[in-house]
Amino acid sequence: MTKIALVLSGGGARGISHIGAIKALMEQGIKFDIISGTSAGAFIGALLAYGYSPEEILSIFLKTRFSGYLRFGFSFGGLLRIDKAEEILKKLIPENTFEALKIPLVVTTTDIHAGTEVRFRTGELAKPVLASCCLPGLFKPIYFEGKDLVDGAISQNLPVGAIEKEADFIIGVHCNPIIIQKSSRHMHAITYRSFRLAMRGKAKASLDRCDLLIEAPGLCDFNIFDFTKTQQLFDIGYNYTKELLVRNEVKI
């Protein structure tokens, strides 16, 4: 029997499109044997692994005001503190352990001092997941198991390597597409695009190792803070994946 791995990238609010992609995959009868995620992909992956349906996960994002869980914490570590968001995850997954998940999950974070990838798959769940979402400079790192941990996307934005040897077929969902376009002359836009180009270049090896890569071009029009556009992001992920599966006649 083919063992299927689902790998979910980071991407801030664009990660909401993962939910739509997952729904389209599940409608085709595809079941996941193991999940690997970083940043937004780790958060959504944890909910899916626990047993929430795509519709239930979408509802959580539509009803939750995530900005209310991000409290200011002026310090040398970052502008905001994400630790209050732990309340959300503990409420949704009260056992707060990897062992409580119905599907094995691997969460990728980054040790900010060593600059190395750090993976978690056992023990406490909430802190590794939230650490994986801590974008350096914006969020204060989360100290866990003797390390200051930040966004896993810094070291690996599509963590295929974390589960590659445990699966026969890898489905990668990457929500950071890059299209050829004339960039704005505004310094913020140039910096943001440069960061995305660097992240994609680093993730290229992982993108190439996916048996099925889902990367909706329409996500280029959204940024990592577009949480108010939850339904649109979900629809882009769902519609693109559904069309991709039909167009390529994907059979697993």
Coordinates of C-alpha atoms in Angstrom, one line a residue:
M1 CA 0.0 0.0 0.0
T2 CA 1.4 3.4 -1.0
K3 CA 2.3 5.6 2.0
I4 CA 1.5 9.2 1.3
A5 CA 3.2 12.2 2.9
L6 CA 1.7 15.7 2.9
V7 CA 4.3 18.5 3.2
L8 CA 3.0 22.0 4.0
S9 CA 5.1 25.2 3.6
G10 CA 5.1 28.4 5.5
G11 CA 3.7 31.6 4.1
G12 CA 1.8 33.5 6.8
A13 CA -1.8 34.1 5.8
R14 CA -1.2 32.5 2.4
G15 CA -0.9 29.2 4.3
I16 CA -4.7 29.3 4.6
S17 CA -4.8 28.2 1.0
H18 CA -3.4 24.8 2.3
I19 CA -6.8 24.1 3.8
G20 CA -8.5 24.4 0.4
A21 CA -5.8 22.2 -1.2
I22 CA -6.3 19.6 1.5
K23 CA -10.0 19.6 0.9
A24 CA -9.6 19.0 -2.8
L25 CA -7.2 16.2 -2.2
M26 CA -9.4 14.5 0.3
E27 CA -12.4 14.8 -2.1
Q28 CA -10.4 12.6 -4.4
G29 CA -10.1 9.9 -1.7
I30 CA -6.4 10.8 -0.9
K31 CA -5.5 10.0 2.7
F32 CA -2.3 11.1 4.4
D33 CA -0.1 8.7 6.4
I34 CA 2.3 11.4 7.6
I35 CA 2.4 15.2 7.7
S36 CA 5.4 17.5 7.7
G37 CA 5.0 21.3 8.1
T38 CA 6.7 24.5 9.0
S39 CA 5.3 27.9 10.1
A40 CA 1.6 28.2 8.9
G41 CA 2.0 24.6 7.5
A42 CA 2.9 23.3 11.0
F43 CA -0.2 25.0 12.5
I44 CA -2.6 23.7 9.9
G45 CA -0.9 20.3 9.8
A46 CA -1.3 19.9 13.6
L47 CA -5.1 20.6 13.3
L48 CA -5.4 18.1 10.4
A49 CA -3.3 15.5 12.2
Y50 CA -5.5 15.8 15.3
G51 CA -8.6 15.0 13.2
Y52 CA -10.2 18.3 12.3
S53 CA -11.7 18.4 8.8
P54 CA -10.7 21.1 6.2
E55 CA -14.2 22.6 6.8
E56 CA -13.6 22.8 10.5
I57 CA -10.1 24.2 10.1
L58 CA -11.5 26.9 7.8
S59 CA -14.2 27.8 10.3
I60 CA -11.5 28.2 13.0
F61 CA -9.6 30.7 10.9
L62 CA -12.8 32.5 10.0
K63 CA -13.9 32.9 13.6
T64 CA -10.5 33.5 15.3
R65 CA -9.1 37.0 15.4
F66 CA -5.4 36.0 15.4
S67 CA -4.2 39.6 15.9
G68 CA -5.8 39.5 19.4
Y69 CA -3.4 36.8 20.4
L70 CA -0.3 38.7 19.3
R71 CA 0.6 41.0 22.1
F72 CA 3.3 43.7 21.9
G73 CA 6.5 42.7 23.7
F74 CA 9.1 45.3 22.9
S75 CA 12.5 43.7 23.4
F76 CA 15.7 42.9 21.6
G77 CA 14.2 39.6 20.5
G78 CA 11.3 41.0 18.4
L79 CA 8.5 43.4 18.2
L80 CA 5.7 41.0 19.0
R81 CA 5.2 38.0 21.2
I82 CA 3.3 35.0 19.8
D83 CA 3.2 33.0 23.0
K84 CA -0.4 34.0 23.8
A85 CA -1.5 32.2 20.6
E86 CA -0.7 29.1 22.6
E87 CA -4.1 29.5 24.2
I88 CA -5.7 28.8 20.8
L89 CA -3.8 25.6 20.1
K90 CA -4.2 24.2 23.6
K91 CA -7.9 24.8 23.4
L92 CA -8.1 23.1 20.0
I93 CA -5.8 20.2 21.0
P94 CA -6.2 20.0 24.8
E95 CA -3.8 17.0 25.2
N96 CA -1.0 19.2 23.8
T97 CA 1.2 16.3 22.7
F98 CA 2.3 14.9 19.3
E99 CA 1.2 11.5 20.7
A100 CA -2.4 12.7 20.7
L101 CA -2.4 13.2 17.0
K102 CA -4.2 10.6 14.7
I103 CA -1.6 11.2 11.9
P104 CA 2.1 11.4 12.7
L105 CA 3.4 15.0 12.4
V106 CA 6.9 16.5 12.0
V107 CA 7.3 20.2 12.8
T108 CA 10.3 22.1 11.5
T109 CA 11.8 25.1 13.4
T110 CA 15.1 27.0 13.3
D111 CA 17.6 27.4 16.1
I112 CA 18.3 31.1 15.7
H113 CA 21.8 30.9 17.2
A114 CA 23.1 27.8 15.5
G115 CA 21.3 28.6 12.3
T116 CA 20.2 24.9 12.0
E117 CA 17.0 23.1 11.3
V118 CA 15.4 21.6 14.4
R119 CA 12.6 19.0 14.1
F120 CA 10.0 17.9 16.6
R121 CA 7.7 14.8 16.4
T122 CA 7.2 13.8 20.1
G123 CA 6.4 15.4 23.4
E124 CA 4.8 18.8 23.9
L125 CA 3.1 20.1 20.7
A126 CA 2.1 23.8 21.1
K127 CA 5.5 25.4 21.7
P128 CA 7.2 23.7 18.7
V129 CA 4.3 24.7 16.4
L130 CA 4.3 28.3 17.6
A131 CA 8.1 28.5 17.4
S132 CA 7.8 27.4 13.8
C133 CA 5.6 30.4 13.2
C134 CA 8.0 33.0 14.7
L135 CA 9.2 35.2 11.9
P136 CA 12.5 36.7 13.1
G137 CA 12.4 40.5 13.7
L138 CA 8.6 40.5 14.1
F139 CA 8.1 37.8 16.8
K140 CA 10.2 37.1 19.8
P141 CA 11.8 33.7 19.6
I142 CA 10.3 30.9 21.7
Y143 CA 12.7 29.3 24.2
F144 CA 12.2 25.5 24.3
E145 CA 14.4 22.6 25.2
G146 CA 17.4 24.9 25.7
K147 CA 17.1 26.6 22.3
D148 CA 15.8 29.9 21.0
L149 CA 13.5 28.8 18.2
V150 CA 12.1 30.8 15.2
D151 CA 10.3 30.2 12.0
G152 CA 11.2 26.9 10.4
A153 CA 10.8 28.5 7.0
I154 CA 14.2 30.2 7.5
S155 CA 16.0 26.9 7.4
Q156 CA 13.5 24.9 5.2
N157 CA 10.3 26.3 3.9
L158 CA 9.1 23.0 2.4
P159 CA 10.3 20.3 4.8
V160 CA 10.4 17.3 2.5
G161 CA 13.6 15.9 4.0
A162 CA 11.9 15.5 7.4
I163 CA 9.7 12.6 6.1
E164 CA 11.2 11.7 2.7
K165 CA 12.4 8.3 3.9
E166 CA 9.0 7.4 5.4
A167 CA 6.8 7.8 2.3
D168 CA 6.3 6.4 -1.2
F169 CA 4.5 9.4 -2.6
I170 CA 5.1 13.0 -1.5
I171 CA 2.5 15.8 -2.0
G172 CA 4.0 19.2 -1.5
V173 CA 1.8 22.3 -1.0
H174 CA 3.9 25.5 -1.4
C175 CA 2.1 28.8 -1.0
N176 CA 4.9 31.1 -2.1
P177 CA 4.8 31.2 -5.9
I178 CA 7.0 33.6 -7.8
I179 CA 5.9 34.9 -11.2
I180 CA 7.9 37.1 -13.6
Q181 CA 6.7 40.6 -13.1
K182 CA 8.0 44.2 -13.1
S183 CA 8.7 44.9 -9.4
S184 CA 7.6 48.1 -7.7
R185 CA 10.3 50.7 -7.1
H186 CA 9.2 51.0 -3.5
M187 CA 11.9 49.8 -1.2
H188 CA 9.5 47.7 0.9
A189 CA 8.2 45.9 -2.2
I190 CA 11.7 45.2 -3.4
T191 CA 12.9 43.9 -0.1
Y192 CA 9.8 41.7 0.3
R193 CA 10.2 40.2 -3.2
S194 CA 13.9 39.7 -2.6
F195 CA 13.2 37.7 0.6
R196 CA 10.6 35.6 -1.3
L197 CA 13.1 34.9 -4.1
A198 CA 15.7 33.8 -1.6
M199 CA 13.3 31.5 0.2
R200 CA 12.2 29.9 -3.0
G201 CA 15.8 29.4 -4.1
K202 CA 16.6 27.6 -0.9
A203 CA 13.5 25.5 -1.1
K204 CA 14.0 24.5 -4.8
A205 CA 15.6 21.1 -4.0
S206 CA 12.6 20.2 -1.9
L207 CA 10.1 21.4 -4.6
D208 CA 11.8 19.1 -7.1
R209 CA 11.5 16.1 -4.8
C210 CA 7.7 16.2 -4.6
D211 CA 5.8 13.7 -6.7
L212 CA 2.9 16.1 -6.8
L213 CA 3.6 19.9 -6.2
I214 CA 0.7 22.2 -5.6
E215 CA 1.6 25.9 -6.0
A216 CA -1.3 28.2 -6.9
P217 CA -0.1 31.2 -9.0
G218 CA -3.0 33.3 -7.7
L219 CA -1.4 33.5 -4.3
C220 CA 1.1 36.0 -5.7
D221 CA -1.6 38.7 -5.1
F222 CA -1.6 38.2 -1.4
N223 CA 0.8 38.9 1.4
I224 CA 1.6 37.1 4.7
F225 CA -0.7 39.4 6.7
D226 CA -3.9 39.0 4.7
F227 CA -5.8 37.1 7.4
T228 CA -9.0 39.1 6.6
K229 CA -9.0 37.4 3.2
T230 CA -9.4 33.9 4.6
Q231 CA -12.2 32.7 2.4
Q232 CA -10.5 34.0 -0.8
L233 CA -7.2 32.2 0.1
F234 CA -9.1 29.0 0.9
D235 CA -10.9 29.2 -2.5
I236 CA -7.7 29.7 -4.4
G237 CA -6.1 26.6 -2.8
Y238 CA -9.2 24.5 -3.4
N239 CA -10.0 25.5 -7.0
Y240 CA -6.4 25.4 -8.2
T241 CA -5.8 21.9 -6.6
K242 CA -9.1 20.6 -8.0
E243 CA -8.2 21.7 -11.5
L244 CA -4.7 20.4 -11.2
L245 CA -5.9 16.9 -10.2
V246 CA -8.3 16.8 -13.1
R247 CA -5.9 18.3 -15.7
N248 CA -3.1 15.9 -14.8
E249 CA -5.3 12.9 -14.1
V250 CA -3.4 12.3 -10.9
K251 CA -3.7 8.8 -9.6
I252 CA -2.0 7.6 -6.4

